[in-house]
Amino acid sequence: MMSLYRLLILLPLIALTIAPQTSLAEWAEVKEIRTNSDHTVWFMEDDFLPIVSVSISFTRAGYAHDPEGKQGLAVLATSLLDEGAGEYDSLAFKTKLEALATNISFSVSEDSVFITLETLTEHFDEAIELLSLALTSPQFSTNSVERIRRQLIASIERNRENPSYLASRLLDSHLFAGHPYSKAKLGTKESLNAITREDLQQYISKHFTQKNIAVSVAGAIKKKRLLKRLDGLIANLAPESLNQPLPEVTLNTSSMTLREEYPVPQSTVLFALPGYKREHPDYMTAYLLNYILGGGSFQSRLVQRIREDNGLVYSTYSYLSYNDASGILAGYAGTQNENVDKVINLIKEEIELLATNGVTQDELQLAKNYIIQSFPLKLTRNRNLSSMIGRMQLDKLGTDYLNRREEEFKKITLEDVNRVAKSLLDSNQLLFVVVGGKADYAFDPKQ
Amino acid sequence: MTEDTDIQKVFPLRRIALIAAICIAIAVFGFTIYRYVDFPLSESRQEINFPDSHSFVLENGLQLVVIPNDKVPAVAHLVLYRAGSIDEPVGKSGISHMLEHMMFKETGELAVGEFSEIIAREGGEDNAFTSSDLTGYYQNISKEKLDLVMRMEADRMHRLVLTEEEFVKENNVVLEERNLRVDNKPAAVLREQMRAALFLNHPYGRPVIGWKHEIERLTLDDAKAFYKQYYSPENAIVVVSGDVVASEVLALTKQHYGAIPSRPSPVERTALPEEPEHQSARAVFHKDEKVNVPTWYRSYLAPGINDHDIRDIFALITLDHILAGTDTSRLYQSMVVNNGIALSISSSYDYLNRGSGIFSISATPIEGVSFETIENMIEAHITEIKQKGITIEELERAKTALIASEIYARESLKHLAFLYGSFYAIAGDATLLDNWSGYIKKVTIDDVIKASNKVFNSKQSVTGYLEKETEVKESVQ
């Protein structure tokens, strides 16, 4: 409720002094700290709110590591982690989390499993205990396993209603043909049904170990308390990891268009080119280049040409994506069926133009400004910070990355970007995937 | 930095020369207009609540809301217009959203597309949204740039330049947006049809994005008329959350928005028709060959924040959480876990509207389970709640979660700006946010019984059935 005393604040209107241009990126230090049993944790202390976020990743535990015939195992196992653990059954476990105002979320990528715990400082100890139980002794009760299995099978069915999903499956299975990355994350009804309780237990003991865990923390917690609790959590995991790295990828890219018919008025167009892995020395240069091509801003070449000049799409963008064994540059456009070929030609033209003529100094400056200055705006939540720090750990970027990032982007030159454009944007390797209706297909109710 | 020079070419920045000024015509929205003012002002709260907000009204009628929060040296700047799809003239559905797109085109100071370019160049993010009740434009940017974004928003508040060429192109963009959001998705088509069936008379029944045939026929003049009618300082709220001091923001606001002339007479609004008494339960069936997972939907007309007992609102916020808000909720435990007849279940309560709210429930039956089975069980639960209410344990758990949400909400400047802006724009002030935990704590089992009896009346409901089209499709043409 607004009270009168606030009015008083208004009376003397002080001249607004504009602070000198300060960089937003004055990050608190990320520290590498060690538990008693010598496991490292990356930690940023932030006392602004009594919230702590813990991000955990297990490498080589993602869905591309699922055994043959048991695709979907990684997702099924992680979806069951909060379905009862230790002495708590599913309902008791979740009730406990709610009472602690604590949220645990899980996600699975092709390479890794990511777990984020978000809790209040006052409940930190209990929250970590619950998480520890979830990671080491999930119950995998029949009721829960069958329920989550059914939900995942329904998710597969529901995904197949979505043209963007169909297009991305088509893209992945072509691009990564013969490699585990071509597998479907959720598997199939058959592969999910083939997973046994033993498979789930084995998955946990084999993939959640002291060897492949990475822990990062952001929030209001003291180092001593943090280390004490995390030491217990890590010590409870199996010591050894037997996970093997995935084979290297040979991307199946060539200048061609794959099409799949699906009865919708708007087609999904995806495209892909070989990109870079994160450790590639030109990765950050490619990141700037991608921003200019279609990296999300209204000023990107794709948006300007396809949406602003021609009004052919609502959304079009491109992105760089990398994993343990490959990197791609990919993109999206959604357009009504009859305009698909026009849009494909425009994408191709823009890619060729960038490769031939490069970017302008002005575009590069805009890209740098945006990428440097908007970065901290995306990291105001502790959970985003702890995830980012976790990413830095996995990608071996160093604890000083947050403060180094700006300099690294700044020193990239126009020549660097144009050199990378020439080598990366090779239209002879440009693969298109289209999922949508026939050109004359539009849901006109009058028909 | 070189980029500053570039911007000055297109958008010369005047240095701020603020003098200490006398506060004039500042109305503070400090007087509650709610029926319940009997809540103690929670003097001894342990928990961390929503932050304080400061509200001012400029001479020209523009309202400013400031929510100081110094977690990061940044601001979220949001301009809300009290104009949404329900304010559109009959036959012009989609014009409020179409105009929202046009706001990124030419203005007195800026060429087409420059608005977003300048924001990106300054490292900020910007976007806009349209809802039934409001249209909003926001930027998230470092705090030194508040001056810049205010200047730009003020410019387009009264000096938008609408041209035929840009309008025609943008109309196609919006039609593609409709394809993406609605026409490509059978579930979205069904929800659109259900909304139209739920409201018998009120324009809430129209889709915010507009009906396709009406979007296609929108004209430049329609956009000009809507802009002229609703985009003016007395119909706008500027919200700033972030690392700022209220008095300084007020000065900046006066500088940039203060000179925009208010209109001679108040905004002329089309009077919104009231709903007649709802006398029949309605059902909407949508079949599409693309549907693989059938889904059941139910929407009830519910209290909105402005026209009902505030106790009902909080009782229903709590009930929403208890009914299907989490995995420990009643419906999830009963239907998904114990009886195993549903794959998933969810509910939502939409109350922050100028008019009626909507309470919705949806469920996905397990393969082989009929809609009838799902519907019967959900209705049995609803009847039980109407008669016996909820348990004290359920109530306490929901309260813990709803109160804790205040702390987590503080982490995002953008979220806070949207939250406060919407409350000020729709409810008139932030009393409900300021006393959020007080209201939540006060909810009793009787409140829930009373509110659920008001809401769960099948005569004011629509049930939607999304199914696979199995018949052979008629050939097109």
Coordinates of N, CA and C in Angstrom, one line a residue, chain A residues 1-2 5-7 9-24 46 48-51 82-83 90-91 94-95 98-99 101-103 118-120 143 147-148 150-151 154 157-158 160-161 163 189 262-268 291 297-299 307-315 332 334-336 339 362 365-366 369-370 373-374 376-383 385 410 440-443 447, chain B residues 1-3 6 16 18-21 23 26 28-30 32 41 48 52-56 69-74 101 105 113 116-117 120-125 140-142 144-145 169-170 172-173 176-177 179-181 183-184 247-248 250-252 254 288-295 321 326-328 332-333 336-337 340 343-344 364 366-367 397 400 404 407-408 410-412 415 424 431 434-435 473 476-477:
Chain A
M1 N 0.8 -1.2 0.0 CA 0.0 0.0 0.0 C 0.9 1.3 0.0
M2 N 0.5 2.2 -0.8 CA 1.3 3.4 -0.9 C 1.1 4.2 0.3
Y5 N 4.4 8.8 3.5 CA 5.7 9.2 3.6 C 6.5 9.2 2.3
R6 N 6.0 8.4 1.4 CA 6.7 8.3 0.1 C 6.6 9.6 -0.6
L7 N 5.5 10.3 -0.4 CA 5.3 11.6 -1.0 C 6.5 12.6 -0.7
I9 N 9.5 11.9 -0.3 CA 10.7 11.6 -1.2 C 10.7 12.5 -2.4
L10 N 9.5 12.8 -2.8 CA 9.4 13.5 -4.1 C 9.7 15.0 -4.0
L11 N 9.5 15.5 -2.8 CA 9.6 17.0 -2.8 C 10.8 17.6 -3.3
P12 N 12.0 17.3 -2.8 CA 13.2 17.9 -3.4 C 13.6 17.1 -4.6
L13 N 13.3 17.6 -5.8 CA 13.7 16.8 -7.0 C 15.1 17.1 -7.3
I14 N 15.9 16.1 -7.1 CA 17.3 16.2 -7.3 C 17.7 16.1 -8.7
A15 N 18.6 16.9 -9.2 CA 19.0 16.8 -10.6 C 19.6 15.4 -10.8
L16 N 19.2 14.8 -11.9 CA 19.6 13.4 -12.1 C 21.0 13.5 -12.7
T17 N 21.9 12.9 -12.0 CA 23.3 12.8 -12.4 C 23.5 11.5 -13.2
I18 N 23.8 11.6 -14.4 CA 24.0 10.5 -15.2 C 25.4 9.9 -14.9
A19 N 25.4 8.7 -14.5 CA 26.7 8.0 -14.1 C 27.5 7.9 -15.4
P20 N 28.8 7.9 -15.2 CA 29.7 7.7 -16.4 C 29.4 6.3 -16.9
Q21 N 29.6 6.1 -18.2 CA 29.4 4.8 -18.8 C 30.1 3.7 -18.1
T22 N 29.4 2.9 -17.3 CA 30.0 1.8 -16.6 C 29.6 0.6 -17.3
S23 N 30.5 -0.4 -17.3 CA 30.1 -1.6 -17.9 C 29.2 -2.4 -16.9
L24 N 28.2 -3.0 -17.4 CA 27.3 -3.8 -16.5 C 28.1 -5.0 -16.0
D46 N 26.3 -14.3 -3.8 CA 25.5 -13.2 -4.1 C 24.4 -13.1 -3.0
F48 N 22.2 -10.8 -2.5 CA 21.1 -9.8 -2.7 C 19.7 -10.4 -2.2
L49 N 19.4 -11.6 -2.5 CA 18.2 -12.3 -2.0 C 18.6 -13.6 -1.4
P50 N 17.8 -14.0 -0.4 CA 18.1 -15.3 0.3 C 17.8 -16.5 -0.6
I51 N 18.3 -16.6 -1.8 CA 18.1 -17.6 -2.7 C 19.4 -18.3 -3.1
D82 N 12.7 -37.2 -9.0 CA 11.9 -36.6 -8.0 C 10.6 -37.4 -7.7
E83 N 10.6 -38.6 -8.2 CA 9.4 -39.5 -7.9 C 9.6 -40.4 -6.8
S90 N 6.8 -40.9 -3.8 CA 6.7 -39.8 -4.7 C 6.0 -38.6 -4.1
L91 N 4.8 -38.9 -3.5 CA 4.0 -37.8 -2.9 C 4.8 -37.2 -1.7
K94 N 7.7 -35.0 -3.0 CA 7.3 -33.7 -3.6 C 6.7 -32.8 -2.6
T95 N 6.0 -33.3 -1.6 CA 5.4 -32.5 -0.6 C 6.5 -31.8 0.2
E98 N 7.9 -29.0 -1.7 CA 7.0 -27.8 -1.7 C 7.1 -27.1 -0.3
A99 N 7.1 -27.9 0.7 CA 7.2 -27.2 2.1 C 8.4 -26.4 2.2
A101 N 9.7 -24.8 -0.2 CA 9.7 -23.8 -1.3 C 10.9 -24.0 -2.3
T102 N 11.2 -25.2 -2.5 CA 12.3 -25.6 -3.3 C 11.9 -26.3 -4.6
N103 N 12.7 -25.9 -5.6 CA 12.3 -26.5 -6.9 C 13.6 -27.2 -7.5
E118 N 16.8 -25.0 -6.9 CA 16.6 -23.6 -6.5 C 16.0 -23.6 -5.1
T119 N 16.6 -23.0 -4.2 CA 16.1 -23.1 -2.8 C 16.3 -21.8 -2.1
L120 N 15.7 -21.7 -0.9 CA 16.0 -20.5 -0.1 C 17.1 -20.8 0.9
N143 N 4.6 -47.9 -9.9 CA 3.6 -46.9 -10.3 C 4.3 -45.7 -11.0
R147 N 3.9 -44.6 -14.9 CA 3.2 -43.3 -15.2 C 4.1 -42.4 -16.1
I148 N 5.4 -42.3 -15.7 CA 6.3 -41.4 -16.4 C 6.5 -42.0 -17.8
R150 N 4.4 -43.7 -19.6 CA 3.2 -43.4 -20.4 C 3.2 -41.9 -20.8
Q151 N 3.7 -41.1 -19.9 CA 3.7 -39.6 -20.2 C 4.7 -39.4 -21.3
A154 N 3.3 -40.4 -24.6 CA 2.4 -39.4 -25.1 C 3.1 -38.2 -25.6
E157 N 4.1 -38.8 -29.1 CA 2.9 -38.6 -30.0 C 2.6 -37.1 -30.2
R158 N 2.6 -36.4 -29.1 CA 2.3 -35.0 -29.2 C 3.3 -34.2 -30.0
R160 N 4.8 -35.2 -32.4 CA 4.6 -35.5 -33.8 C 3.4 -34.7 -34.4
E161 N 2.8 -33.9 -33.6 CA 1.7 -33.0 -34.1 C 2.4 -31.7 -34.5
P163 N 4.9 -29.4 -36.5 CA 5.8 -29.4 -37.7 C 7.2 -29.0 -37.4
K189 N 8.1 -45.6 -28.7 CA 7.2 -46.4 -27.8 C 7.9 -47.7 -27.5
Y262 N 3.1 -32.3 -44.5 CA 2.3 -32.3 -43.3 C 1.2 -31.2 -43.5
P263 N -0.1 -31.5 -43.1 CA -1.2 -30.7 -43.5 C -1.3 -29.4 -42.6
V264 N -0.5 -28.4 -42.8 CA -0.6 -27.2 -42.1 C -0.5 -26.0 -43.1
P265 N -1.0 -24.9 -42.8 CA -0.9 -23.7 -43.7 C 0.5 -23.1 -43.7
Q266 N 1.2 -23.2 -42.6 CA 2.5 -22.6 -42.6 C 3.6 -23.7 -42.5
S267 N 4.6 -23.7 -43.5 CA 5.7 -24.7 -43.5 C 6.8 -24.2 -42.5
T268 N 7.5 -25.2 -42.0 CA 8.7 -25.0 -41.2 C 9.9 -25.2 -42.2
Y291 N 25.3 -13.7 -35.2 CA 24.4 -12.6 -34.7 C 24.0 -11.8 -35.9
S297 N 18.3 -10.7 -33.4 CA 18.0 -9.3 -33.4 C 17.1 -9.0 -34.6
F298 N 16.4 -7.9 -34.5 CA 15.6 -7.4 -35.6 C 16.5 -6.9 -36.8
Q299 N 17.8 -6.6 -36.4 CA 18.7 -6.0 -37.4 C 19.4 -7.1 -38.3
R307 N 11.7 -10.8 -43.5 CA 10.5 -10.2 -42.9 C 10.3 -8.7 -43.2
E308 N 11.3 -7.9 -43.0 CA 11.1 -6.5 -43.2 C 10.9 -6.0 -44.6
D309 N 11.8 -6.6 -45.5 CA 11.7 -6.2 -46.9 C 10.5 -6.9 -47.6
N310 N 10.3 -8.1 -47.3 CA 9.4 -8.9 -48.1 C 8.1 -9.4 -47.4
G311 N 8.1 -9.2 -46.1 CA 6.8 -9.6 -45.3 C 6.5 -11.1 -45.5
L312 N 7.5 -11.9 -45.6 CA 7.2 -13.4 -45.9 C 7.1 -14.2 -44.6
V313 N 7.7 -13.7 -43.5 CA 7.7 -14.6 -42.3 C 7.3 -13.7 -41.1
Y314 N 6.9 -14.3 -40.0 CA 6.8 -13.7 -38.7 C 8.2 -13.9 -38.0
S315 N 8.7 -15.1 -38.1 CA 9.9 -15.4 -37.4 C 10.9 -16.1 -38.3
Y332 N 16.0 -21.2 -38.9 CA 14.6 -21.4 -39.0 C 13.9 -20.3 -39.8
G334 N 9.5 -19.6 -40.8 CA 8.1 -20.2 -41.0 C 7.4 -19.4 -41.9
T335 N 6.9 -20.0 -43.0 CA 6.2 -19.2 -44.0 C 5.1 -20.0 -44.6
Q336 N 4.1 -19.3 -45.2 CA 3.0 -20.0 -45.8 C 3.5 -20.9 -46.9
N339 N 5.0 -19.9 -50.2 CA 6.2 -19.0 -50.3 C 7.5 -19.7 -49.9
D362 N 30.0 -1.4 -39.3 CA 28.8 -0.9 -38.5 C 28.1 -2.1 -37.9
Q365 N 30.1 -3.7 -35.1 CA 30.0 -2.9 -33.9 C 28.7 -3.1 -33.2
L366 N 27.6 -3.1 -33.9 CA 26.3 -3.3 -33.3 C 26.3 -4.7 -32.6
N369 N 28.3 -4.6 -29.4 CA 27.6 -3.9 -28.4 C 26.5 -4.8 -27.8
Y370 N 25.7 -5.3 -28.6 CA 24.6 -6.1 -28.1 C 25.1 -7.3 -27.3
Q373 N 26.8 -6.1 -24.0 CA 26.0 -5.4 -23.0 C 24.8 -6.1 -22.6
S374 N 24.2 -6.9 -23.5 CA 23.0 -7.6 -23.1 C 23.2 -8.8 -22.2
P376 N 24.8 -9.5 -19.3 CA 24.4 -9.5 -17.9 C 22.9 -9.4 -17.7
L377 N 22.1 -8.8 -18.6 CA 20.7 -8.7 -18.4 C 20.0 -10.0 -18.4
K378 N 20.6 -11.0 -19.0 CA 20.0 -12.3 -19.1 C 20.4 -13.1 -17.9
L379 N 21.2 -12.6 -17.0 CA 21.7 -13.4 -15.9 C 21.3 -12.8 -14.5
T380 N 20.1 -12.3 -14.4 CA 19.7 -11.7 -13.1 C 19.2 -12.7 -12.2
R381 N 18.8 -13.8 -12.6 CA 18.3 -14.9 -11.7 C 19.5 -15.8 -11.3
N382 N 19.5 -16.1 -10.0 CA 20.6 -17.0 -9.6 C 20.6 -18.3 -10.4
R383 N 19.5 -18.8 -10.8 CA 19.5 -20.1 -11.5 C 20.1 -19.9 -12.9
L385 N 22.5 -17.8 -13.5 CA 23.9 -17.6 -13.2 C 24.6 -18.9 -12.9
K410 N 35.7 -7.9 -28.0 CA 36.2 -6.6 -28.5 C 37.3 -6.8 -29.4
D440 N -0.9 -25.3 -52.4 CA -2.2 -24.8 -52.4 C -3.0 -25.1 -51.1
Y441 N -2.3 -25.6 -50.2 CA -3.0 -26.1 -48.9 C -3.1 -24.9 -48.0
A442 N -4.3 -24.5 -47.7 CA -4.5 -23.5 -46.7 C -5.9 -23.8 -46.1
F443 N -5.9 -23.8 -44.7 CA -7.2 -24.2 -44.1 C -8.2 -23.1 -44.3
Q447 N -13.6 -23.9 -48.0 CA -13.4 -25.0 -49.0 C -14.2 -26.2 -48.6
Chain B
M1 N 33.0 5.9 -27.2 CA 32.8 4.7 -28.1 C 32.3 5.1 -29.4
T2 N 32.7 4.5 -30.4 CA 32.3 4.9 -31.8 C 30.8 4.8 -32.0
E3 N 30.2 3.8 -31.3 CA 28.8 3.6 -31.6 C 27.9 4.8 -31.2
D6 N 27.7 7.3 -33.9 CA 26.7 6.8 -35.0 C 25.3 7.1 -34.6
I16 N 20.9 16.1 -20.6 CA 19.8 16.4 -19.7 C 20.2 17.6 -18.9
L18 N 18.5 19.1 -16.0 CA 17.4 19.1 -15.0 C 17.7 20.1 -14.0
I19 N 16.6 20.8 -13.6 CA 16.8 21.7 -12.5 C 15.9 21.2 -11.4
A20 N 16.2 21.6 -10.2 CA 15.3 21.2 -9.1 C 13.9 21.8 -9.4
A21 N 13.0 21.0 -9.4 CA 11.6 21.5 -9.8 C 10.7 21.3 -8.6
C23 N 7.3 19.9 -7.3 CA 6.3 18.9 -7.7 C 5.0 19.5 -8.0
I26 N 1.0 16.0 -8.7 CA 1.4 14.6 -8.5 C 0.3 14.0 -7.6
V28 N -0.8 10.8 -5.9 CA -0.3 9.5 -5.4 C -1.5 8.5 -5.2
F29 N -1.3 7.4 -5.8 CA -2.4 6.4 -5.7 C -2.3 5.7 -4.3
G30 N -2.6 6.4 -3.3 CA -2.4 5.9 -2.0 C -3.7 5.5 -1.3
T32 N -6.8 3.3 -1.1 CA -7.2 2.0 -1.6 C -8.7 2.1 -1.9
L41 N -1.6 -4.2 8.3 CA -0.5 -4.0 7.4 C 0.7 -4.9 7.7
I48 N 10.3 -12.3 2.7 CA 10.6 -11.2 1.9 C 9.4 -11.0 0.9
D52 N 8.5 -2.4 -2.8 CA 7.6 -1.3 -2.8 C 7.5 -0.6 -4.2
S53 N 6.4 0.0 -4.5 CA 6.3 0.7 -5.7 C 5.9 2.2 -5.4
H54 N 6.3 3.1 -6.3 CA 5.9 4.5 -6.2 C 5.1 4.9 -7.4
S55 N 4.0 5.6 -7.2 CA 3.2 6.0 -8.3 C 3.0 7.5 -8.4
F56 N 3.1 8.0 -9.6 CA 2.9 9.5 -9.8 C 2.0 9.7 -11.0
N69 N 15.0 -1.5 -7.4 CA 15.6 -2.8 -7.2 C 17.0 -2.8 -7.7
D70 N 18.0 -2.8 -6.8 CA 19.3 -2.6 -7.3 C 20.2 -3.9 -7.4
K71 N 19.5 -5.0 -7.8 CA 20.3 -6.2 -7.9 C 21.4 -6.1 -9.0
V72 N 21.0 -5.5 -10.2 CA 22.0 -5.2 -11.2 C 21.8 -3.8 -11.7
P73 N 22.9 -3.2 -12.2 CA 22.7 -1.8 -12.7 C 22.0 -1.7 -14.0
A74 N 20.7 -2.1 -13.9 CA 19.9 -2.1 -15.2 C 18.5 -1.7 -14.9
H101 N 2.7 -3.9 -34.0 CA 3.7 -4.1 -34.9 C 4.2 -2.8 -35.6
K105 N 7.9 1.0 -36.7 CA 8.2 1.6 -38.0 C 8.6 3.1 -37.8
G113 N 12.4 0.8 -38.5 CA 13.3 -0.2 -37.9 C 14.4 0.3 -37.0
S116 N 14.4 -0.5 -32.8 CA 15.0 -1.7 -32.3 C 16.5 -1.7 -32.6
E117 N 16.9 -1.1 -33.7 CA 18.3 -1.0 -34.0 C 19.1 -0.3 -32.9
A120 N 19.3 -2.3 -29.7 CA 20.3 -3.4 -29.8 C 21.7 -2.8 -29.7
R121 N 21.9 -1.7 -30.4 CA 23.2 -1.1 -30.4 C 23.6 -0.7 -29.0
E122 N 22.7 -0.3 -28.2 CA 22.9 0.1 -26.8 C 22.9 -1.1 -25.9
G123 N 22.9 -2.3 -26.5 CA 23.0 -3.5 -25.6 C 21.7 -3.9 -24.9
G124 N 20.6 -3.4 -25.4 CA 19.3 -3.6 -24.7 C 18.5 -4.6 -25.4
E125 N 17.5 -5.1 -24.8 CA 16.5 -6.0 -25.4 C 15.2 -5.2 -25.5
N140 N 14.8 -3.7 -21.8 CA 15.6 -4.1 -20.7 C 17.0 -3.6 -21.0
I141 N 17.5 -2.7 -20.3 CA 18.8 -2.1 -20.7 C 19.5 -1.5 -19.5
S142 N 20.8 -1.2 -19.7 CA 21.6 -0.7 -18.6 C 21.0 0.6 -18.2
E144 N 22.0 3.6 -17.4 CA 22.3 4.9 -18.0 C 21.4 5.2 -19.2
K145 N 20.9 4.1 -19.8 CA 20.1 4.3 -21.0 C 18.6 4.6 -20.8
K169 N 3.0 -4.7 -45.9 CA 4.0 -5.7 -45.6 C 3.8 -6.3 -44.2
E170 N 3.5 -5.4 -43.2 CA 3.4 -5.9 -41.9 C 2.1 -6.7 -41.7
N172 N 1.1 -8.9 -43.8 CA 1.5 -10.3 -44.1 C 2.2 -10.9 -43.0
V173 N 3.1 -10.2 -42.4 CA 3.9 -10.7 -41.2 C 2.9 -11.2 -40.1
E176 N 1.3 -14.4 -40.9 CA 2.2 -15.5 -40.7 C 2.3 -15.8 -39.2
E177 N 2.2 -14.7 -38.4 CA 2.2 -14.9 -36.9 C 1.0 -15.7 -36.5
N179 N -0.7 -17.8 -38.4 CA -0.4 -19.2 -38.8 C 0.4 -20.0 -37.8
L180 N 1.4 -19.3 -37.3 CA 2.4 -20.0 -36.4 C 1.7 -20.2 -35.1
R181 N 0.9 -19.2 -34.6 CA 0.4 -19.3 -33.2 C -0.9 -20.1 -33.2
D183 N -3.2 -21.3 -36.5 CA -3.7 -22.1 -37.6 C -2.9 -23.4 -37.8
N184 N -1.6 -23.4 -37.4 CA -0.8 -24.6 -37.5 C -1.1 -25.6 -36.3
S247 N 12.5 9.6 -7.4 CA 12.5 11.0 -7.7 C 13.2 11.3 -9.0
E248 N 14.3 10.6 -9.2 CA 15.1 10.9 -10.4 C 14.3 10.4 -11.7
L250 N 11.1 10.2 -11.9 CA 10.0 11.2 -12.1 C 10.5 12.4 -12.9
A251 N 11.7 12.9 -12.6 CA 12.2 14.0 -13.3 C 12.4 13.7 -14.8
L252 N 13.0 12.5 -15.0 CA 13.2 12.1 -16.4 C 11.9 11.9 -17.1
K254 N 9.1 13.4 -16.6 CA 8.5 14.7 -16.9 C 9.2 15.3 -18.1
D288 N -9.2 -33.0 -35.9 CA -8.2 -32.6 -36.9 C -7.4 -33.9 -37.1
E289 N -7.0 -34.1 -38.3 CA -6.2 -35.4 -38.6 C -4.9 -35.3 -37.9
K290 N -4.4 -34.2 -37.6 CA -3.0 -34.1 -37.0 C -3.0 -34.5 -35.5
V291 N -4.2 -34.5 -34.9 CA -4.2 -34.7 -33.4 C -3.8 -36.2 -33.1
N292 N -2.8 -36.4 -32.3 CA -2.4 -37.7 -31.9 C -2.8 -38.0 -30.4
V293 N -2.9 -36.9 -29.7 CA -3.2 -37.1 -28.2 C -4.4 -36.3 -27.9
P294 N -5.6 -36.9 -27.8 CA -6.8 -36.2 -27.5 C -6.7 -35.5 -26.1
T295 N -7.3 -34.3 -26.1 CA -7.2 -33.5 -24.8 C -8.6 -32.9 -24.5
H321 N -3.9 -23.5 -7.3 CA -2.7 -24.2 -6.9 C -3.0 -25.6 -6.3
T326 N 0.3 -28.4 -9.0 CA 1.6 -29.1 -8.8 C 1.3 -30.6 -8.9
D327 N 2.4 -31.3 -8.8 CA 2.3 -32.8 -8.8 C 1.7 -33.3 -7.5
T328 N 1.6 -32.5 -6.5 CA 1.0 -33.0 -5.3 C -0.5 -32.6 -5.2
Y332 N -4.0 -34.1 -9.9 CA -2.9 -34.9 -10.4 C -2.8 -36.2 -9.6
Q333 N -2.9 -36.1 -8.2 CA -2.7 -37.3 -7.4 C -3.9 -38.3 -7.7
V336 N -4.0 -38.8 -12.2 CA -2.7 -39.3 -12.9 C -2.1 -40.4 -12.1
V337 N -1.9 -40.2 -10.8 CA -1.2 -41.1 -9.9 C -2.0 -42.3 -9.5
G340 N -4.8 -43.5 -12.4 CA -4.1 -43.7 -13.7 C -5.0 -43.6 -14.9
L343 N -3.0 -38.7 -18.3 CA -1.5 -38.6 -18.5 C -1.0 -37.3 -17.8
S344 N -1.8 -36.2 -18.0 CA -1.5 -35.0 -17.4 C -2.7 -34.2 -17.1
T364 N -5.4 -34.7 -20.2 CA -5.1 -35.6 -21.3 C -5.4 -37.0 -20.8
I366 N -5.6 -41.0 -20.7 CA -4.7 -42.1 -21.1 C -5.4 -42.8 -22.3
E367 N -4.6 -43.4 -23.2 CA -5.1 -44.1 -24.3 C -6.2 -45.1 -23.9
R397 N 0.0 -25.8 2.5 CA 1.1 -26.1 1.5 C 1.0 -25.0 0.4
T400 N 2.3 -21.6 1.5 CA 3.8 -21.6 1.5 C 4.3 -21.3 0.2
A404 N 6.2 -17.9 -1.0 CA 7.6 -17.9 -1.5 C 7.7 -17.4 -2.9
I407 N 9.5 -14.0 -3.2 CA 11.0 -13.8 -3.2 C 11.5 -14.1 -4.6
Y408 N 11.1 -15.2 -5.2 CA 11.6 -15.5 -6.5 C 11.3 -14.5 -7.5
R410 N 11.3 -11.4 -7.3 CA 12.2 -10.3 -7.1 C 13.5 -10.4 -8.0
E411 N 13.7 -11.6 -8.5 CA 15.0 -11.7 -9.2 C 15.0 -11.1 -10.6
S412 N 13.8 -10.9 -11.2 CA 13.7 -10.4 -12.5 C 13.1 -9.1 -12.6
H415 N 10.1 -9.1 -15.0 CA 8.9 -9.7 -14.4 C 8.2 -8.7 -13.5
Y424 N -1.3 -2.0 -11.8 CA -1.7 -0.6 -11.9 C -2.7 -0.3 -13.0
T431 N -2.2 -2.4 -4.5 CA -2.6 -2.8 -3.1 C -2.5 -4.3 -3.0
D434 N 1.1 -5.4 -2.7 CA 1.7 -4.9 -1.5 C 1.3 -5.8 -0.3
N435 N 0.1 -6.3 -0.4 CA -0.5 -7.1 0.7 C -0.6 -8.5 0.3
K473 N -10.7 -37.6 -45.4 CA -10.9 -36.2 -45.6 C -11.4 -35.9 -47.0
V476 N -9.8 -31.5 -51.3 CA -9.8 -30.1 -51.4 C -10.2 -29.7 -52.8
Q477 N -11.0 -28.7 -53.0 CA -11.7 -28.2 -54.2 C -12.9 -29.0 -54.5

